[in-house]
PDB file of C-alpha atoms and ligand atoms in Angstrom:
ATOM      1  CA  MET N   1     -49.944  74.596  13.819  1.00 45.00           C
ATOM      2  CA  SER N   2     -49.505  73.563  17.436  1.00 54.00           C
ATOM      3  CA  GLU N   3     -46.676  71.128  18.045  1.00 59.00           C
ATOM      4  CA  ALA N   4     -48.448  69.535  21.031  1.00 55.00           C
ATOM      5  CA  HIS N   5     -48.896  66.293  19.070  1.00 56.00           C
ATOM      6  CA  LEU N   6     -45.127  65.930  19.047  1.00 59.00           C
ATOM      7  CA  TYR N   7     -45.234  65.073  22.724  1.00 86.00           C
ATOM      8  CA  LYS N   8     -48.378  62.954  22.847  1.00 96.00           C
ATOM      9  CA  ILE N   9     -48.056  59.245  23.370  1.00 98.00           C
ATOM     10  CA  GLY N  10     -50.889  56.988  22.203  1.00 98.00           C
ATOM     11  CA  ILE N  11     -51.760  53.830  24.115  1.00 98.00           C
ATOM     12  CA  CYS N  12     -54.323  51.070  23.644  1.00 99.00           C
ATOM     13  CA  ALA N  13     -55.138  47.559  24.796  1.00 99.00           C
ATOM     14  CA  ASP N  14     -57.747  44.865  24.491  1.00 98.00           C
ATOM     15  CA  HIS N  15     -58.843  42.809  27.495  1.00 98.00           C
ATOM     16  CA  GLY N  16     -55.552  40.865  27.435  1.00 98.00           C
ATOM     17  CA  GLY N  17     -53.606  44.057  28.072  1.00 98.00           C
ATOM     18  CA  PHE N  18     -56.125  46.253  29.840  1.00 98.00           C
ATOM     19  CA  GLU N  19     -54.548  46.082  33.287  1.00 98.00           C
ATOM     20  CA  LEU N  20     -51.065  46.740  31.922  1.00 98.00           C
ATOM     21  CA  LYS N  21     -52.389  49.696  29.915  1.00 98.00           C
ATOM     22  CA  GLU N  22     -53.909  51.291  32.987  1.00 98.00           C
ATOM     23  CA  GLY N  23     -50.632  50.872  34.897  1.00 98.00           C
ATOM     24  CA  LEU N  24     -48.533  52.293  32.056  1.00 98.00           C
ATOM     25  CA  LYS N  25     -50.903  55.209  31.581  1.00 98.00           C
ATOM     26  CA  ALA N  26     -50.513  56.202  35.224  1.00 97.00           C
ATOM     27  CA  TYR N  27     -46.743  55.808  34.952  1.00 97.00           C
ATOM     28  CA  LEU N  28     -46.522  57.972  31.820  1.00 97.00           C
ATOM     29  CA  LYS N  29     -48.638  60.683  33.411  1.00 96.00           C
ATOM     30  CA  GLU N  30     -46.360  60.646  36.469  1.00 95.00           C
ATOM     31  CA  GLN N  31     -43.486  61.201  34.035  1.00 92.00           C
ATOM     32  CA  GLY N  32     -45.254  64.295  32.703  1.00 93.00           C
ATOM     33  CA  ARG N  33     -46.228  62.714  29.398  1.00 95.00           C
ATOM     34  CA  GLU N  34     -49.450  63.592  27.651  1.00 96.00           C
ATOM     35  CA  VAL N  35     -51.206  60.304  26.968  1.00 98.00           C
ATOM     36  CA  VAL N  36     -53.978  59.683  24.449  1.00 98.00           C
ATOM     37  CA  ASP N  37     -55.917  56.524  25.317  1.00 98.00           C
ATOM     38  CA  PHE N  38     -57.413  54.763  22.284  1.00 98.00           C
ATOM     39  CA  GLY N  39     -59.275  52.260  24.501  1.00 98.00           C
ATOM     40  CA  ALA N  40     -60.457  49.916  25.680  1.00 98.00           C
ATOM     41  CA  ASP N  41     -62.184  52.108  28.224  1.00 98.00           C
ATOM     42  CA  GLU N  42     -63.190  49.157  30.363  1.00 98.00           C
ATOM     43  CA  LEU N  43     -62.363  45.498  30.754  1.00 98.00           C
ATOM     44  CA  ASN N  44     -64.534  43.531  28.329  1.00 98.00           C
ATOM     45  CA  THR N  45     -63.445  39.971  27.627  1.00 98.00           C
ATOM     46  CA  ASP N  46     -65.301  40.046  24.303  1.00 98.00           C
ATOM     47  CA  ASP N  47     -63.440  42.991  22.801  1.00 98.00           C
ATOM     48  CA  ASP N  48     -61.116  42.712  19.757  1.00 98.00           C
ATOM     49  CA  TYR N  49     -57.631  44.241  19.640  1.00 98.00           C
ATOM     50  CA  PRO N  50     -57.889  45.565  16.021  1.00 98.00           C
ATOM     51  CA  ASP N  51     -60.664  47.926  17.161  1.00 98.00           C
ATOM     52  CA  PHE N  52     -58.130  49.757  19.333  1.00 98.00           C
ATOM     53  CA  VAL N  53     -54.820  49.100  17.597  1.00 99.00           C
ATOM     54  CA  ILE N  54     -55.831  50.329  14.147  1.00 98.00           C
ATOM     55  CA  PRO N  55     -57.020  53.787  15.335  1.00 98.00           C
ATOM     56  CA  LEU N  56     -53.848  54.118  17.424  1.00 98.00           C
ATOM     57  CA  ALA N  57     -51.659  53.086  14.476  1.00 98.00           C
ATOM     58  CA  ARG N  58     -53.425  55.571  12.188  1.00 98.00           C
ATOM     59  CA  ALA N  59     -52.822  58.349  14.711  1.00 98.00           C
ATOM     60  CA  VAL N  60     -49.102  57.510  14.749  1.00 98.00           C
ATOM     61  CA  ALA N  61     -48.936  57.341  10.939  1.00 97.00           C
ATOM     62  CA  ASP N  62     -50.804  60.666  10.648  1.00 97.00           C
ATOM     63  CA  GLY N  63     -48.525  62.351  13.203  1.00 96.00           C
ATOM     64  CA  LYS N  64     -51.368  62.998  15.645  1.00 97.00           C
ATOM     65  CA  VAL N  65     -49.315  61.291  18.337  1.00 97.00           C
ATOM     66  CA  LEU N  66     -45.565  60.951  18.403  1.00 96.00           C
ATOM     67  CA  ARG N  67     -45.379  57.236  19.235  1.00 98.00           C
ATOM     68  CA  GLY N  68     -47.697  54.426  20.228  1.00 98.00           C
ATOM     69  CA  ILE N  69     -47.916  51.638  22.768  1.00 99.00           C
ATOM     70  CA  ALA N  70     -50.179  48.767  21.672  1.00 99.00           C
ATOM     71  CA  ILE N  71     -50.966  45.967  24.094  1.00 99.00           C
ATOM     72  CA  CYS N  72     -52.866  42.692  23.790  1.00 98.00           C
ATOM     73  CA  GLY N  73     -52.479  39.389  25.625  1.00 98.00           C
ATOM     74  CA  SER N  74     -49.310  38.297  23.848  1.00 98.00           C
ATOM     75  CA  GLY N  75     -48.514  41.464  21.899  1.00 98.00           C
ATOM     76  CA  VAL N  76     -48.583  39.417  18.695  1.00 98.00           C
ATOM     77  CA  GLY N  77     -51.997  40.409  17.387  1.00 98.00           C
ATOM     78  CA  ALA N  78     -51.368  44.051  18.238  1.00 98.00           C
ATOM     79  CA  CYS N  79     -48.109  43.954  16.268  1.00 98.00           C
ATOM     80  CA  ILE N  80     -49.656  42.288  13.233  1.00 98.00           C
ATOM     81  CA  ALA N  81     -52.524  44.806  13.174  1.00 98.00           C
ATOM     82  CA  ALA N  82     -50.320  47.873  13.709  1.00 98.00           C
ATOM     83  CA  ASN N  83     -47.935  46.949  10.900  1.00 97.00           C
ATOM     84  CA  LYS N  84     -50.817  46.858   8.412  1.00 97.00           C
ATOM     85  CA  VAL N  85     -51.030  50.649   8.665  1.00 97.00           C
ATOM     86  CA  GLU N  86     -48.604  52.366   6.316  1.00 95.00           C
ATOM     87  CA  GLY N  87     -46.138  54.553   8.136  1.00 96.00           C
ATOM     88  CA  VAL N  88     -46.154  52.360  11.229  1.00 98.00           C
ATOM     89  CA  ARG N  89     -43.093  50.397  12.249  1.00 98.00           C
ATOM     90  CA  ALA N  90     -44.236  48.232  15.146  1.00 98.00           C
ATOM     91  CA  ALA N  91     -42.445  45.474  17.027  1.00 98.00           C
ATOM     92  CA  LEU N  92     -43.273  43.124  19.855  1.00 99.00           C
ATOM     93  CA  ILE N  93     -40.706  43.931  22.515  1.00 99.00           C
ATOM     94  CA  VAL N  94     -39.729  41.801  25.507  1.00 98.00           C
ATOM     95  CA  ASP N  95     -36.151  42.948  26.160  1.00 98.00           C
ATOM     96  CA  TYR N  96     -34.478  46.231  27.025  1.00 98.00           C
ATOM     97  CA  PHE N  97     -31.937  46.188  24.180  1.00 98.00           C
ATOM     98  CA  SER N  98     -34.576  45.885  21.479  1.00 98.00           C
ATOM     99  CA  ALA N  99     -36.755  48.532  23.142  1.00 98.00           C
ATOM    100  CA  HIS N 100     -34.189  51.240  22.334  1.00 98.00           C
ATOM    101  CA  GLN N 101     -32.268  49.681  19.459  1.00 98.00           C
ATOM    102  CA  GLY N 102     -35.520  49.189  17.546  1.00 98.00           C
ATOM    103  CA  VAL N 103     -35.915  52.969  17.544  1.00 98.00           C
ATOM    104  CA  GLU N 104     -32.244  53.801  17.003  1.00 98.00           C
ATOM    105  CA  ASP N 105     -31.739  51.556  13.973  1.00 98.00           C
ATOM    106  CA  ASP N 106     -35.229  50.785  12.659  1.00 98.00           C
ATOM    107  CA  ASP N 107     -37.193  53.910  13.572  1.00 98.00           C
ATOM    108  CA  MET N 108     -39.784  51.824  15.450  1.00 98.00           C
ATOM    109  CA  ASN N 109     -42.711  54.074  16.267  1.00 98.00           C
ATOM    110  CA  VAL N 110     -45.077  51.601  17.962  1.00 98.00           C
ATOM    111  CA  ILE N 111     -44.026  49.286  20.765  1.00 99.00           C
ATOM    112  CA  CYS N 112     -46.196  46.212  21.246  1.00 99.00           C
ATOM    113  CA  LEU N 113     -46.367  44.504  24.608  1.00 99.00           C
ATOM    114  CA  GLY N 114     -48.030  41.362  25.925  1.00 98.00           C
ATOM    115  CA  GLY N 115     -50.105  41.964  29.005  1.00 98.00           C
ATOM    116  CA  ARG N 116     -50.016  38.243  29.767  1.00 98.00           C
ATOM    117  CA  VAL N 117     -46.294  38.027  29.162  1.00 98.00           C
ATOM    118  CA  THR N 118     -44.567  41.145  30.485  1.00 98.00           C
ATOM    119  CA  GLY N 119     -44.991  42.340  34.053  1.00 98.00           C
ATOM    120  CA  ASN N 120     -45.744  45.927  35.017  1.00 98.00           C
ATOM    121  CA  LEU N 121     -42.268  46.882  36.190  1.00 98.00           C
ATOM    122  CA  VAL N 122     -40.474  45.410  33.180  1.00 98.00           C
ATOM    123  CA  ALA N 123     -43.036  47.041  30.881  1.00 98.00           C
ATOM    124  CA  LYS N 124     -42.284  50.454  32.415  1.00 98.00           C
ATOM    125  CA  GLU N 125     -38.569  49.966  31.760  1.00 98.00           C
ATOM    126  CA  LEU N 126     -39.226  48.882  28.174  1.00 98.00           C
ATOM    127  CA  VAL N 127     -41.489  51.873  27.553  1.00 98.00           C
ATOM    128  CA  ALA N 128     -38.962  54.263  29.115  1.00 98.00           C
ATOM    129  CA  ALA N 129     -36.220  52.873  26.853  1.00 98.00           C
ATOM    130  CA  PHE N 130     -38.504  53.125  23.805  1.00 98.00           C
ATOM    131  CA  LEU N 131     -39.556  56.711  24.497  1.00 98.00           C
ATOM    132  CA  GLY N 132     -36.039  57.804  25.409  1.00 97.00           C
ATOM    133  CA  ALA N 133     -34.497  56.533  22.180  1.00 98.00           C
ATOM    134  CA  LYS N 134     -34.042  58.429  18.917  1.00 97.00           C
ATOM    135  CA  PHE N 135     -33.582  57.188  15.355  1.00 98.00           C
ATOM    136  CA  ILE N 136     -29.890  57.533  14.528  1.00 97.00           C
ATOM    137  CA  GLY N 137     -30.634  57.970  10.827  1.00 95.00           C
ATOM    138  CA  ALA N 138     -27.299  56.661   9.566  1.00 97.00           C
ATOM    139  CA  GLU N 139     -27.123  56.052   5.825  1.00 97.00           C
ATOM    140  CA  ARG N 140     -27.279  52.282   6.358  1.00 97.00           C
ATOM    141  CA  HIS N 141     -30.434  52.588   8.469  1.00 97.00           C
ATOM    142  CA  VAL N 142     -32.172  54.802   5.917  1.00 97.00           C
ATOM    143  CA  ARG N 143     -31.063  52.493   3.093  1.00 97.00           C
ATOM    144  CA  ARG N 144     -32.639  49.509   4.857  1.00 97.00           C
ATOM    145  CA  LEU N 145     -35.885  51.330   5.570  1.00 97.00           C
ATOM    146  CA  ASN N 146     -36.009  52.469   1.951  1.00 95.00           C
ATOM    147  CA  LYS N 147     -35.862  48.827   0.867  1.00 95.00           C
ATOM    148  CA  ILE N 148     -38.993  48.236   2.950  1.00 93.00           C
ATOM    149  CA  SER N 149     -40.745  51.380   1.770  1.00 91.00           C
ATOM    150  CA  ALA N 150     -40.179  50.278  -1.807  1.00 92.00           C
ATOM    151  CA  LEU N 151     -42.872  47.645  -1.190  1.00 89.00           C
ATOM    152  CA  SER N 152     -45.640  50.171  -0.652  1.00 83.00           C
ATOM    153  CA  GLY N 153     -44.182  53.615  -1.139  1.00 64.00           C
ATOM    154  CA  LYS N 154     -44.217  54.316   2.577  1.00 60.00           C
ATOM    155  CA  VAL N 155     -42.652  52.700   5.654  1.00 58.00           C
TER     156      VAL N 155
HETATM  157  C1  RB5 A   1     -57.274  37.821  23.439  1.00 93.40           C
HETATM  158  O1  RB5 A   1     -57.748  36.813  24.242  1.00 93.40           O
HETATM  159  C2  RB5 A   1     -55.911  37.521  22.867  1.00 93.40           C
HETATM  160  O2  RB5 A   1     -56.021  36.597  21.832  1.00 93.40           O
HETATM  161  C3  RB5 A   1     -55.283  38.805  22.391  1.00 93.40           C
HETATM  162  O3  RB5 A   1     -55.195  39.688  23.457  1.00 93.40           O
HETATM  163  C4  RB5 A   1     -53.858  38.705  21.883  1.00 93.40           C
HETATM  164  O4  RB5 A   1     -53.071  37.903  22.695  1.00 93.40           O
HETATM  165  C5  RB5 A   1     -53.665  38.416  20.478  1.00 93.40           C
HETATM  166  O5  RB5 A   1     -52.536  38.394  19.973  1.00 93.40           O
END
């Protein structure tokens, strides 16, 4: 099986994050990343974030993309929706420390951003920190994740 999915980054946004998504997509492509866009394809003020976030989250959980970036106006709805999909560990991120530490300690695989909260340049730095980080996998980290997975069988 091709390992191309290991390098793909999924991204999505509703109308509240559409502009930020387009900016981040261009940035990721400049960085040589392969980006899979789960929509929205155009700015539509009537669209609903679950319609984009759930397919993105499923692709992360199924290993079709390595990690995901989910954006709505605040990032809150995107985070709530993404975490409903088993195998997804999503967090709303507004600071640099959490952008990498969330991966290192908690194996975060979806970063949620607020298009009405976080500016383009800060968002690029947060995404770079997120994508550059690796899960450390120390016994204490795995133990904590196992306590979460015990709820459903899967984290
Ligand atoms: C849409 O107007 C807005 O509610 C949505 O983008 C998001 O902020 C939800 O959390």
